[in-house]
JSON list of C-alpha atoms in Angstrom, two decimals:
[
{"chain": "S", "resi": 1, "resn": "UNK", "atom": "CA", "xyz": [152.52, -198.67, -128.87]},
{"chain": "S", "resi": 2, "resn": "UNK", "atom": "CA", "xyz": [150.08, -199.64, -131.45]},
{"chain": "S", "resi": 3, "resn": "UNK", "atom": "CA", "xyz": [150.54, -203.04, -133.91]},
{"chain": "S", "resi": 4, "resn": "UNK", "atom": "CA", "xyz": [148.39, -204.13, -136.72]},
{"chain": "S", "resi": 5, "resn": "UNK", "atom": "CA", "xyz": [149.27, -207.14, -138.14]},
{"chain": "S", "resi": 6, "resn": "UNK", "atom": "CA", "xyz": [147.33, -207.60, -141.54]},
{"chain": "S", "resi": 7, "resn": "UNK", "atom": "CA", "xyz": [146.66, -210.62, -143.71]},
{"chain": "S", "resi": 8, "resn": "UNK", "atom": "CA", "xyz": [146.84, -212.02, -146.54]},
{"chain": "S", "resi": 9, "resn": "UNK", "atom": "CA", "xyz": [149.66, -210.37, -148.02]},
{"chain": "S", "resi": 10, "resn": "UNK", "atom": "CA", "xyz": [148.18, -211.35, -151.15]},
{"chain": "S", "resi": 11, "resn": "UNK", "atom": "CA", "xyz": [144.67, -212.43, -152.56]},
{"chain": "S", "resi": 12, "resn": "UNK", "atom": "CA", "xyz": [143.28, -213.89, -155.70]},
{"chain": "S", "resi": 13, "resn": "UNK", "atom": "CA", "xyz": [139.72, -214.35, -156.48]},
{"chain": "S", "resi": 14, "resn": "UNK", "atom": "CA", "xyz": [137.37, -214.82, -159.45]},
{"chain": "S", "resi": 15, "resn": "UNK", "atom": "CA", "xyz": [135.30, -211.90, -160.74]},
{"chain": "S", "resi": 16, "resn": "UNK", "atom": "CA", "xyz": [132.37, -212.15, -159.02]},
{"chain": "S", "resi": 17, "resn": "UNK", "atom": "CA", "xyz": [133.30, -213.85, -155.70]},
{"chain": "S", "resi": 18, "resn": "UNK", "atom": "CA", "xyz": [133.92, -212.46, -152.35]},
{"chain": "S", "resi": 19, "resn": "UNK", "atom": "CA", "xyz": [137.59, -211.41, -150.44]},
{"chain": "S", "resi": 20, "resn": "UNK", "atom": "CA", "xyz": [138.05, -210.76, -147.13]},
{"chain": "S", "resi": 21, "resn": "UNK", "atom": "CA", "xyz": [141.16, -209.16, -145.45]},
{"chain": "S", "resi": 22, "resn": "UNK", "atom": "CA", "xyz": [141.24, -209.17, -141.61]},
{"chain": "S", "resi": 23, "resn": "UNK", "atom": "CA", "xyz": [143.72, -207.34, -139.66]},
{"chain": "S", "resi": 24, "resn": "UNK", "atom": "CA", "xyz": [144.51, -207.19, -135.70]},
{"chain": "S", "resi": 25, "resn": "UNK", "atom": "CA", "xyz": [145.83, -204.59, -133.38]},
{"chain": "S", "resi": 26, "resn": "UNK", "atom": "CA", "xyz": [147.11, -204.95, -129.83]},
{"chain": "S", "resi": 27, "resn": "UNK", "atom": "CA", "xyz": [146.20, -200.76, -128.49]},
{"chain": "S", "resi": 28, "resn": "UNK", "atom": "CA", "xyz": [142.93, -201.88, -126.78]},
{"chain": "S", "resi": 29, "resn": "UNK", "atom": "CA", "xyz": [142.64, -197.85, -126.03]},
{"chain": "S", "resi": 30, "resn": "UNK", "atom": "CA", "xyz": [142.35, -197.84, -130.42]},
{"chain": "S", "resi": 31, "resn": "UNK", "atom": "CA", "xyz": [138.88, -196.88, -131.35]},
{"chain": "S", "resi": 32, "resn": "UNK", "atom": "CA", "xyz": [138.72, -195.70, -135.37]},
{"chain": "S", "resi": 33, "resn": "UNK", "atom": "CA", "xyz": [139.53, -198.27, -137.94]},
{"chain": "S", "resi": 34, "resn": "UNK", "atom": "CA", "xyz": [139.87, -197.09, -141.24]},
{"chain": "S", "resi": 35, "resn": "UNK", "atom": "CA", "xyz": [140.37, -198.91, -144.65]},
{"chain": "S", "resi": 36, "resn": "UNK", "atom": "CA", "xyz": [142.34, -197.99, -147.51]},
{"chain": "S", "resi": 37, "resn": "UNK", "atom": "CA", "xyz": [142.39, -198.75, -151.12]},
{"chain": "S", "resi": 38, "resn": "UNK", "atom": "CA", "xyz": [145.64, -197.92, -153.51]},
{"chain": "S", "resi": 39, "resn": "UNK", "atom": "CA", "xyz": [145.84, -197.85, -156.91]},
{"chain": "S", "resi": 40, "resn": "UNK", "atom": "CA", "xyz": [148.62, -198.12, -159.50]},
{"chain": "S", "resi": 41, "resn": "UNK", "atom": "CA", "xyz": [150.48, -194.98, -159.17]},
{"chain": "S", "resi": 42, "resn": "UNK", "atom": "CA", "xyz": [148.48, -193.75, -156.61]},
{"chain": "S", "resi": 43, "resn": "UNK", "atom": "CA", "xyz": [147.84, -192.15, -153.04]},
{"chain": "S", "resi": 44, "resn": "UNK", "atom": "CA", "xyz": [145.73, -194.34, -150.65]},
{"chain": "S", "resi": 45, "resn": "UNK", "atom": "CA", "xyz": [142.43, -192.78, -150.78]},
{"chain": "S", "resi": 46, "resn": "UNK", "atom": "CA", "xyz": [139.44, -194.34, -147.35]},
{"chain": "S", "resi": 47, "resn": "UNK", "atom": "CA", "xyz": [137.01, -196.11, -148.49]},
{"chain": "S", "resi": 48, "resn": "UNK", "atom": "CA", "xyz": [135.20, -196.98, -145.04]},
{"chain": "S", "resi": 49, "resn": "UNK", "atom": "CA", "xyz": [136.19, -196.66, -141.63]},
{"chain": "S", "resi": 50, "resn": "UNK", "atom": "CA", "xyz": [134.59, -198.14, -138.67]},
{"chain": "S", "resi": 51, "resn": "UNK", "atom": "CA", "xyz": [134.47, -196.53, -134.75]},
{"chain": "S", "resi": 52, "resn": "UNK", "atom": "CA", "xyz": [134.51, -198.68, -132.25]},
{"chain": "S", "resi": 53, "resn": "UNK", "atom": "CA", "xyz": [130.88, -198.09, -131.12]},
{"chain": "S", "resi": 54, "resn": "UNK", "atom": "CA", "xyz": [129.66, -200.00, -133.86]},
{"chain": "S", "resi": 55, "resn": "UNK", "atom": "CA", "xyz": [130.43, -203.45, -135.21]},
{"chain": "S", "resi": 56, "resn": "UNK", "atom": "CA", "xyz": [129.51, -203.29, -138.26]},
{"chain": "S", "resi": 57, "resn": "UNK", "atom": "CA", "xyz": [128.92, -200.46, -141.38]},
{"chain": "S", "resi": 58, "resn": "UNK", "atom": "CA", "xyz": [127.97, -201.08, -144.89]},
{"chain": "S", "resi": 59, "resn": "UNK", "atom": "CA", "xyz": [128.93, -199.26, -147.86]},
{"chain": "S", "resi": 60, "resn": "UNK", "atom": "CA", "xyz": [127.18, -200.92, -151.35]},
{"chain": "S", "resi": 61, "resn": "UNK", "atom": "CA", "xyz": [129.59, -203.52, -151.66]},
{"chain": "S", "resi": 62, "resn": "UNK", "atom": "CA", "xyz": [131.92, -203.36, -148.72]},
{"chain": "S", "resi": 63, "resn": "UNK", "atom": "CA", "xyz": [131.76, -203.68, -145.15]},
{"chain": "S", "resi": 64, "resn": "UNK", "atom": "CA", "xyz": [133.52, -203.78, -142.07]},
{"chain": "S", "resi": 65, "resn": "UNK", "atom": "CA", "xyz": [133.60, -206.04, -139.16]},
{"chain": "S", "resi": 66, "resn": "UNK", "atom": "CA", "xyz": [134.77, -205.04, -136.03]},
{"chain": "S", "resi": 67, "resn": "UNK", "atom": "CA", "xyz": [135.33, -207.44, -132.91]},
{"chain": "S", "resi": 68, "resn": "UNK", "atom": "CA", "xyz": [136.61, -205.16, -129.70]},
{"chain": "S", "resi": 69, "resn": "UNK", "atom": "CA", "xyz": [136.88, -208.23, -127.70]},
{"chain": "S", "resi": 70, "resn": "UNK", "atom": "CA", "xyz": [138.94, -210.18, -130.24]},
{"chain": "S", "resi": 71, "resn": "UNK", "atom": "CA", "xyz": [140.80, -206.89, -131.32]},
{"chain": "S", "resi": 72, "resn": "UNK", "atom": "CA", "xyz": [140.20, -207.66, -134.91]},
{"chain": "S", "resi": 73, "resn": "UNK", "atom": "CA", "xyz": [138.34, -205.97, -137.61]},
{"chain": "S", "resi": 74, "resn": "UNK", "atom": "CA", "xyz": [137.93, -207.43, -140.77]},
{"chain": "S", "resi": 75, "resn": "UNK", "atom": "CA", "xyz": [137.18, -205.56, -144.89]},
{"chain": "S", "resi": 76, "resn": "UNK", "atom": "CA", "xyz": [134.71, -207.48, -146.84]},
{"chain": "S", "resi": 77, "resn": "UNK", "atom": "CA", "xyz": [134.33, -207.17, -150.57]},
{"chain": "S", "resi": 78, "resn": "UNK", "atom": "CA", "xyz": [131.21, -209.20, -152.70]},
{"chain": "S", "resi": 79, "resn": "UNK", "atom": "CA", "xyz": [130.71, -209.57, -156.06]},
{"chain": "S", "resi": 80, "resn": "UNK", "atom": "CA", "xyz": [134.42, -208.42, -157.09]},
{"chain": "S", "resi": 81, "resn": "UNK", "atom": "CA", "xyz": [135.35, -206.72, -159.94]},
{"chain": "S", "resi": 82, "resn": "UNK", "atom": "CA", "xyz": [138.40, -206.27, -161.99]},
{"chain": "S", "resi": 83, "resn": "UNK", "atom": "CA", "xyz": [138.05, -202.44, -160.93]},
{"chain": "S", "resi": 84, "resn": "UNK", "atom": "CA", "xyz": [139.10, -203.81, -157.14]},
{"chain": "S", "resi": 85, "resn": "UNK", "atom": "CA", "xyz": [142.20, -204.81, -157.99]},
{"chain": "S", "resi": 86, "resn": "UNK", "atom": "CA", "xyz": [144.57, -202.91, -155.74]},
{"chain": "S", "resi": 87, "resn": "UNK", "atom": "CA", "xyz": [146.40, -202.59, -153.01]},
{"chain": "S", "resi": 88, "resn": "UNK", "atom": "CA", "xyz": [144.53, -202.22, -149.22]},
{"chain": "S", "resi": 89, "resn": "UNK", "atom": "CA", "xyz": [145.36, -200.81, -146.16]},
{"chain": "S", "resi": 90, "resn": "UNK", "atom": "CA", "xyz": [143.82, -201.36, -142.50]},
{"chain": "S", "resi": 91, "resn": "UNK", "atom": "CA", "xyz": [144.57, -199.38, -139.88]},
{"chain": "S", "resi": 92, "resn": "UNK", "atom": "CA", "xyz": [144.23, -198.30, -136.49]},
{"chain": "S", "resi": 93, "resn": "UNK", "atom": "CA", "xyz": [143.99, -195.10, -134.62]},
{"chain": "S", "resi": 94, "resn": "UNK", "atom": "CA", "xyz": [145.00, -194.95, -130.88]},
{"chain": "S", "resi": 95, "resn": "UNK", "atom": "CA", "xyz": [143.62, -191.22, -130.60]},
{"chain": "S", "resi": 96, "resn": "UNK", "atom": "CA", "xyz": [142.58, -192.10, -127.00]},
{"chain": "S", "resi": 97, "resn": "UNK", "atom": "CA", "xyz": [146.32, -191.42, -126.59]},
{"chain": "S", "resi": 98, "resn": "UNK", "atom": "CA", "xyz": [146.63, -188.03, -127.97]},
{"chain": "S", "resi": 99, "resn": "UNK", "atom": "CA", "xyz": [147.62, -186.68, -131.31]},
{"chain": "S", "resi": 100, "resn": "UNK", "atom": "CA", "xyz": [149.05, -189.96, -131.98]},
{"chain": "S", "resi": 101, "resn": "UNK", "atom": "CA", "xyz": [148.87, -190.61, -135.84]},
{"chain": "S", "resi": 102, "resn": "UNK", "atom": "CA", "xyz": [147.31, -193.65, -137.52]},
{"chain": "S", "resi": 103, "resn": "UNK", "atom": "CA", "xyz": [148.79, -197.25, -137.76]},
{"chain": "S", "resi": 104, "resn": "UNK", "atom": "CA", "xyz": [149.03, -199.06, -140.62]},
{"chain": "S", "resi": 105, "resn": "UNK", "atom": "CA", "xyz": [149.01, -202.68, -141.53]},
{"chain": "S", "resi": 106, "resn": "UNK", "atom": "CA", "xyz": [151.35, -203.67, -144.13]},
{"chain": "S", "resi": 107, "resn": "UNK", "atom": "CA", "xyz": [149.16, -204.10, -147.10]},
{"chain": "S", "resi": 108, "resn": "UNK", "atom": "CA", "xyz": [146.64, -206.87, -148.76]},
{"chain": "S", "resi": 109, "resn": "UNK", "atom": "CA", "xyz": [147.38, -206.75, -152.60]},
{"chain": "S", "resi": 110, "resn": "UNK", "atom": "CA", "xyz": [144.28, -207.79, -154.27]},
{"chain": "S", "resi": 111, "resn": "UNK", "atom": "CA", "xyz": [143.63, -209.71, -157.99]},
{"chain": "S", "resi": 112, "resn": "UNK", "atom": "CA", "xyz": [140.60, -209.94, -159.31]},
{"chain": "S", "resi": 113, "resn": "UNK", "atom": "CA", "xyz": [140.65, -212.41, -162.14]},
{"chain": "S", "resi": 114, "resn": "UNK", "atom": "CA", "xyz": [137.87, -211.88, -164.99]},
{"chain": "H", "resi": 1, "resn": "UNK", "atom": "CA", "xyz": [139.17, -177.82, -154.33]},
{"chain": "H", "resi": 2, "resn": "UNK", "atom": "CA", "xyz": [142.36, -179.04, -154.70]},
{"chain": "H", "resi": 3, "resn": "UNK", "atom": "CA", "xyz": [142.87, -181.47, -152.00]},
{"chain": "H", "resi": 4, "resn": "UNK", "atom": "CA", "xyz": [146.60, -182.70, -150.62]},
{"chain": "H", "resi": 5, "resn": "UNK", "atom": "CA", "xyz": [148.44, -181.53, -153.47]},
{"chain": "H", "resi": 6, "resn": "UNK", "atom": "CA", "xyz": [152.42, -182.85, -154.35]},
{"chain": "H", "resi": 7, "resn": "UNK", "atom": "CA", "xyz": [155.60, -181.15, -156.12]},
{"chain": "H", "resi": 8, "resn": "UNK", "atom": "CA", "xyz": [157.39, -182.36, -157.53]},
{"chain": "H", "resi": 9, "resn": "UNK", "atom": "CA", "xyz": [155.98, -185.96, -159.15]},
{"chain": "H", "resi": 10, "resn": "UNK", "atom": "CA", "xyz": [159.41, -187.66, -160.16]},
{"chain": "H", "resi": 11, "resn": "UNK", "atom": "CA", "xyz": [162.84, -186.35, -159.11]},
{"chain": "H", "resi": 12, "resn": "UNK", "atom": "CA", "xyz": [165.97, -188.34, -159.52]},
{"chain": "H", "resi": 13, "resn": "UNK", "atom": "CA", "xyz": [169.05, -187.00, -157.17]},
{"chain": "H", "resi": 14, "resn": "UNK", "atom": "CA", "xyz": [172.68, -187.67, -157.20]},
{"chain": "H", "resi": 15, "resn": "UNK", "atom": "CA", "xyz": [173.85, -189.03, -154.23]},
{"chain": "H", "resi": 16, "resn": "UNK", "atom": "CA", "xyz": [174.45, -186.19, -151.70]},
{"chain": "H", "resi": 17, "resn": "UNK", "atom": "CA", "xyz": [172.52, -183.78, -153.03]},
{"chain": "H", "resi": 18, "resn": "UNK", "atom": "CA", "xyz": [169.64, -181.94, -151.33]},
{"chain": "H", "resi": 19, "resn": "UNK", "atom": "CA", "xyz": [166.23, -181.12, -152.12]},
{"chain": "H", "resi": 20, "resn": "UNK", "atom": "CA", "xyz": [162.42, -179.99, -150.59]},
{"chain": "H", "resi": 21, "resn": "UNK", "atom": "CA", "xyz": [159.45, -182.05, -151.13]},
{"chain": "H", "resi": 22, "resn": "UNK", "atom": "CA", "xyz": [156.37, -179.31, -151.65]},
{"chain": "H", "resi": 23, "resn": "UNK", "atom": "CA", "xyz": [153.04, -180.21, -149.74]},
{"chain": "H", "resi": 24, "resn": "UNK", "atom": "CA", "xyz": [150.23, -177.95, -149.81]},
{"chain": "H", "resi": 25, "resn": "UNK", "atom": "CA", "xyz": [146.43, -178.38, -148.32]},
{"chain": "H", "resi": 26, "resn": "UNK", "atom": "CA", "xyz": [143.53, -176.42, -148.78]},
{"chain": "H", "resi": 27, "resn": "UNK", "atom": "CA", "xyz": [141.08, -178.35, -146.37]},
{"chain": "H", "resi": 28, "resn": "UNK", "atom": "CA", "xyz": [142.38, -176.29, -143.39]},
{"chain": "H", "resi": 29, "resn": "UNK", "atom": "CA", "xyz": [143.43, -179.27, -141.58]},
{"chain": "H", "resi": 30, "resn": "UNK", "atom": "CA", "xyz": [145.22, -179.07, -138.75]},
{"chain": "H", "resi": 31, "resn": "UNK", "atom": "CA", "xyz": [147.24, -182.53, -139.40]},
{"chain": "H", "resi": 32, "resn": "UNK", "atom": "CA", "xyz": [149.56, -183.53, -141.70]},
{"chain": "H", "resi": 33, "resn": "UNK", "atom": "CA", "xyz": [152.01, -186.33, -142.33]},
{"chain": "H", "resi": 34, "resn": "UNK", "atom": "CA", "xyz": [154.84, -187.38, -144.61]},
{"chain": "H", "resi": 35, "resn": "UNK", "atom": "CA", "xyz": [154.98, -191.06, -145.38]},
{"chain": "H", "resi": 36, "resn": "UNK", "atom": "CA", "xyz": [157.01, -193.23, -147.48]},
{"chain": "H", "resi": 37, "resn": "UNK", "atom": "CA", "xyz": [156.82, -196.03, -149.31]},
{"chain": "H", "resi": 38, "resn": "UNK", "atom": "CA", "xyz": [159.00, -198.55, -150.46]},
{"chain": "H", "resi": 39, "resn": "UNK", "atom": "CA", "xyz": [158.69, -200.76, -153.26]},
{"chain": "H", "resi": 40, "resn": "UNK", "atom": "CA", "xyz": [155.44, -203.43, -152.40]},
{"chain": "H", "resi": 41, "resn": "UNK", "atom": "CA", "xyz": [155.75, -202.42, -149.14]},
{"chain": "H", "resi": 42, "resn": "UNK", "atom": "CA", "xyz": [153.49, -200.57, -146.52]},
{"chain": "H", "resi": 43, "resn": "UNK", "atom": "CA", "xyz": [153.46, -197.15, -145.41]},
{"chain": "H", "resi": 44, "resn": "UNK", "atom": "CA", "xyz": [155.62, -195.78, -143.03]},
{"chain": "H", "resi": 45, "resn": "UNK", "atom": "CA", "xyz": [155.33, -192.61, -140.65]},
{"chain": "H", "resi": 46, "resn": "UNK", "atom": "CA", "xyz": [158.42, -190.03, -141.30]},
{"chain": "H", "resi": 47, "resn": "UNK", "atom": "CA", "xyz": [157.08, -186.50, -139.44]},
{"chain": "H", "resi": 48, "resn": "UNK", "atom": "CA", "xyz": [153.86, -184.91, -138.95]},
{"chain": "H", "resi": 49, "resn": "UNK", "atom": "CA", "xyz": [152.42, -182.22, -137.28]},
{"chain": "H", "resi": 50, "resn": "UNK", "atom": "CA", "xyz": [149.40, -181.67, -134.99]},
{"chain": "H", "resi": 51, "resn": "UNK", "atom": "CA", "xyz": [149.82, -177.81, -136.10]},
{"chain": "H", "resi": 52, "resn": "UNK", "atom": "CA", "xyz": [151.08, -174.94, -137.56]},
{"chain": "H", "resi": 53, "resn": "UNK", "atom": "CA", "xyz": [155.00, -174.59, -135.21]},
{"chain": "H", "resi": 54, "resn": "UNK", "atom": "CA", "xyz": [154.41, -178.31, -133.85]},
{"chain": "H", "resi": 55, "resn": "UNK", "atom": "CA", "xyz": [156.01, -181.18, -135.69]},
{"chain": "H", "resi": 56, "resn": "UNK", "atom": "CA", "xyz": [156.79, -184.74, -134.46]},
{"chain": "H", "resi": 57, "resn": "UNK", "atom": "CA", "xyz": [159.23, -187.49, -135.61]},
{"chain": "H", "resi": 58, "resn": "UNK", "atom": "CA", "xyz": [157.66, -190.65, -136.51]},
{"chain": "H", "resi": 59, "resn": "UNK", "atom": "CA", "xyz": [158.67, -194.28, -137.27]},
{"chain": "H", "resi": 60, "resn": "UNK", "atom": "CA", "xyz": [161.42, -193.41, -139.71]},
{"chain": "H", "resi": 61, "resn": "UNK", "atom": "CA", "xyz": [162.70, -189.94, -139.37]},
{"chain": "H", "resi": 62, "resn": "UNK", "atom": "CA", "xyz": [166.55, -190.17, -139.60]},
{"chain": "H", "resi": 63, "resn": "UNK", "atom": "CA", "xyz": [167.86, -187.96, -142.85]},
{"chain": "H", "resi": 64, "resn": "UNK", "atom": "CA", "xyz": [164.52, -185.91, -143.37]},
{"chain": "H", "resi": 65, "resn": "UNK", "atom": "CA", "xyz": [163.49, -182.52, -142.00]},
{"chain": "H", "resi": 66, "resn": "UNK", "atom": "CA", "xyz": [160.29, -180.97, -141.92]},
{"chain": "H", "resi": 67, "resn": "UNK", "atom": "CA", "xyz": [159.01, -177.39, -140.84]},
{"chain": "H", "resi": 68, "resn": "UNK", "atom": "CA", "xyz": [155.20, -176.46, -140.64]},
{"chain": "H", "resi": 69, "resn": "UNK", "atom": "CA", "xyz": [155.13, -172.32, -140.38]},
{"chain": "H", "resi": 70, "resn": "UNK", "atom": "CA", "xyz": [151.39, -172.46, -142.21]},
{"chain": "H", "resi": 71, "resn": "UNK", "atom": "CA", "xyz": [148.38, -174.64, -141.97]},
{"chain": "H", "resi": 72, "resn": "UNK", "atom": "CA", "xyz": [148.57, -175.04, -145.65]},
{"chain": "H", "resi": 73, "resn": "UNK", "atom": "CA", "xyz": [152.05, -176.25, -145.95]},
{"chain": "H", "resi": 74, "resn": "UNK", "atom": "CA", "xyz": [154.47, -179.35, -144.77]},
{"chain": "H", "resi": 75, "resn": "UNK", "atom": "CA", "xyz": [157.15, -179.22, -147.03]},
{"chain": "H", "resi": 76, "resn": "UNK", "atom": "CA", "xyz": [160.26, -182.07, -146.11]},
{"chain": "H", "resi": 77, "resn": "UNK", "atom": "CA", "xyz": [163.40, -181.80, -146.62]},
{"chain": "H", "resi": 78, "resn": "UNK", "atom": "CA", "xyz": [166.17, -184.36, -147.74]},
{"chain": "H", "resi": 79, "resn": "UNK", "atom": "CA", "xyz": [169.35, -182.70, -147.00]},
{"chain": "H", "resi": 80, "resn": "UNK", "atom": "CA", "xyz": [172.37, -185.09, -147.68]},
{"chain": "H", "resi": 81, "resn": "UNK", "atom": "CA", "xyz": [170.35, -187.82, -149.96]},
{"chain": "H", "resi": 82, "resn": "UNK", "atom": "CA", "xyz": [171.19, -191.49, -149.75]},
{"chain": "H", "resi": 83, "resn": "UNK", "atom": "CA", "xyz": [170.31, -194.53, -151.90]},
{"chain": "H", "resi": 84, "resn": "UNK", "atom": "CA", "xyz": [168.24, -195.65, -149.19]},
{"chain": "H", "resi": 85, "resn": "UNK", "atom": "CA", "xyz": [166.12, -192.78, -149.16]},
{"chain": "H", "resi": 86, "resn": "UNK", "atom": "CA", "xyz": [164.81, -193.85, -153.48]},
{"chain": "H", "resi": 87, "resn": "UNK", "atom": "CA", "xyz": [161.08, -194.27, -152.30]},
{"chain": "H", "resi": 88, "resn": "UNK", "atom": "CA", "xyz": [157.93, -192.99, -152.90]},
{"chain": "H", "resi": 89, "resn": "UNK", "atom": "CA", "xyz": [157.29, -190.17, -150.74]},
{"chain": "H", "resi": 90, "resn": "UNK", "atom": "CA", "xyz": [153.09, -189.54, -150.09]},
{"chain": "H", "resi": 91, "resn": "UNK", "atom": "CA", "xyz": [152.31, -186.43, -148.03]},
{"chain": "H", "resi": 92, "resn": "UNK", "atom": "CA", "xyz": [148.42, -186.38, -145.75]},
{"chain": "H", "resi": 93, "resn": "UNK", "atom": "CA", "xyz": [146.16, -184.46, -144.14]},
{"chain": "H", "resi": 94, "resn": "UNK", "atom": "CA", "xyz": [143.74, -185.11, -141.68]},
{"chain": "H", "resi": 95, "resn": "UNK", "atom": "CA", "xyz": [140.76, -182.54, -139.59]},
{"chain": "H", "resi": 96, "resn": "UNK", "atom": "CA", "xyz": [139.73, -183.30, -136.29]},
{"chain": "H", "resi": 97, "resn": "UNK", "atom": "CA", "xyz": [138.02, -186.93, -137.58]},
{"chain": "H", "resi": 98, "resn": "UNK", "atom": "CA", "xyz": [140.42, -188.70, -138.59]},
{"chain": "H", "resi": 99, "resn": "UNK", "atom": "CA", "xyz": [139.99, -189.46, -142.11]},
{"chain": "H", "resi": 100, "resn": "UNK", "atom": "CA", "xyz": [143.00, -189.53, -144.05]},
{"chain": "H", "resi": 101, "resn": "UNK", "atom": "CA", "xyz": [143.45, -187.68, -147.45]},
{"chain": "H", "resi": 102, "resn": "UNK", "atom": "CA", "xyz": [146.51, -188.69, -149.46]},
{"chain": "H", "resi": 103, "resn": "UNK", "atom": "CA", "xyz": [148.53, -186.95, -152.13]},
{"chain": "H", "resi": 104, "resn": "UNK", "atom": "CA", "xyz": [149.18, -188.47, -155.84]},
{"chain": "H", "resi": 105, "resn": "UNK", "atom": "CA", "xyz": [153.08, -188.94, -154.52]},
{"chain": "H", "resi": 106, "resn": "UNK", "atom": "CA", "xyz": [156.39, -187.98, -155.53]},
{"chain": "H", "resi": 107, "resn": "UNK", "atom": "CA", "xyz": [158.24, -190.98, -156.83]},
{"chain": "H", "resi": 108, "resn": "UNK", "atom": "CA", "xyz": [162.25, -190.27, -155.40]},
{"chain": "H", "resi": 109, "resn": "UNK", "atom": "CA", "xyz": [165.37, -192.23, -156.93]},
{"chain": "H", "resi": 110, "resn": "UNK", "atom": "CA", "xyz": [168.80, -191.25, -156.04]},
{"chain": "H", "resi": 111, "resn": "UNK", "atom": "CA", "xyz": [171.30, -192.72, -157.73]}
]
């Protein structure tokens, strides 16, 4: 079945600065790639996702990176704010397969220092 | 609309003791999932359905039930609770592309 393996665990950065999370996956049948940002006390809510027709999409300040070859895909944030401090989730959706439900990475908890 | 909504928020159980976590949807999506989540840790898969009558066990499904007679509703079920089952519990629902909408959670101790 489907692994993603997701990293940092953990990321500092300055207001202002740029953080990137990458994660991989090993289903090279996977084809959606979804990213997901939690807040304190919260539900995971999407905040881009990424099919595998494309390798990249843009949304204001975030973007995804996808490499099909390399079976990675990576979440870019610029100019950080304190508001994207959170936790985020990649994942991975082997739908090729069937009703077979998304796979998560383990998280990236974010700081963003002012 | 409402979205993926969650009763109850908080619950605290005795050990042995049973109880239904509500999850209702008014997107009309066929999906929906029960996850939980343990303290800084990720999410992981206990049942979902593809369905109204279909359900499917996922990574963790020992000591939970789960039933899906409606499109609207998912509710699960802890029947004999343990200590290890103090989590947060997030319920999801998904249509036909994919994207995942989350309830706020119900936050589980059992003591």
């Amino acid at each position: 079945g489907e692994n993603v393996e997701q990293h940092p665990s953990t990321l500092s950065v300055q207001e202002g600065d740029s953080a990137v999370i990458k994660c991989t996956y090993s289903d090279s049948a996977s084809n959606y790639f979804p990213w997901y940002k939690q807040e304190l006390g919260k539900g995971p809510q999407l905040i881009i996702d990424i099919r595998s027709n494309v390798g990249e999409k843009k949304d204001q300040r975030i973007a995804v990176t996808l490499n099909k070859t390399a079976k990675h895909f990576s979440l870019h944030i610029t100019e950080t704010q304190p508001e994207d401090s959170a936790v985020y989730f990649c994942a991975a959706s082997p739908r090729n397969s069937g009703n077979t439900p998304l796979v998560f990475g383990k998280g990236t908890r974010l700081s963003v220092i002012a | 609309n409402a979205g993926v909504t969650q009763t109850p928020k908080f619950r605290i159980l005795k050990i042995g003791q049973s109880m239904t976590l509500q999850c209702t949807q008014d997107m009309n999506h066929n999906y929906m999932y029960w996850y939980r989540q343990d303290p800084g840790m990720g999410l992981k898969l206990i049942y979902y359905s593809v369905g109204a009558g279909i359900t499917d066990k996922g990574e963790v499904p020992n000591g939970y039930n789960v039933s899906r007679s409606t499109t609207e509703d998912f509710p699960l079920r802890l029947e004999l609770a343990a200590p290890s089952q103090t989590s947060v519990y997030f319920c999801a629902s998904s249509g036909s592309n994919e994207k995942l909408f989350f309830g706020s959670g119900t936050q589980l101790s059992v003591l």
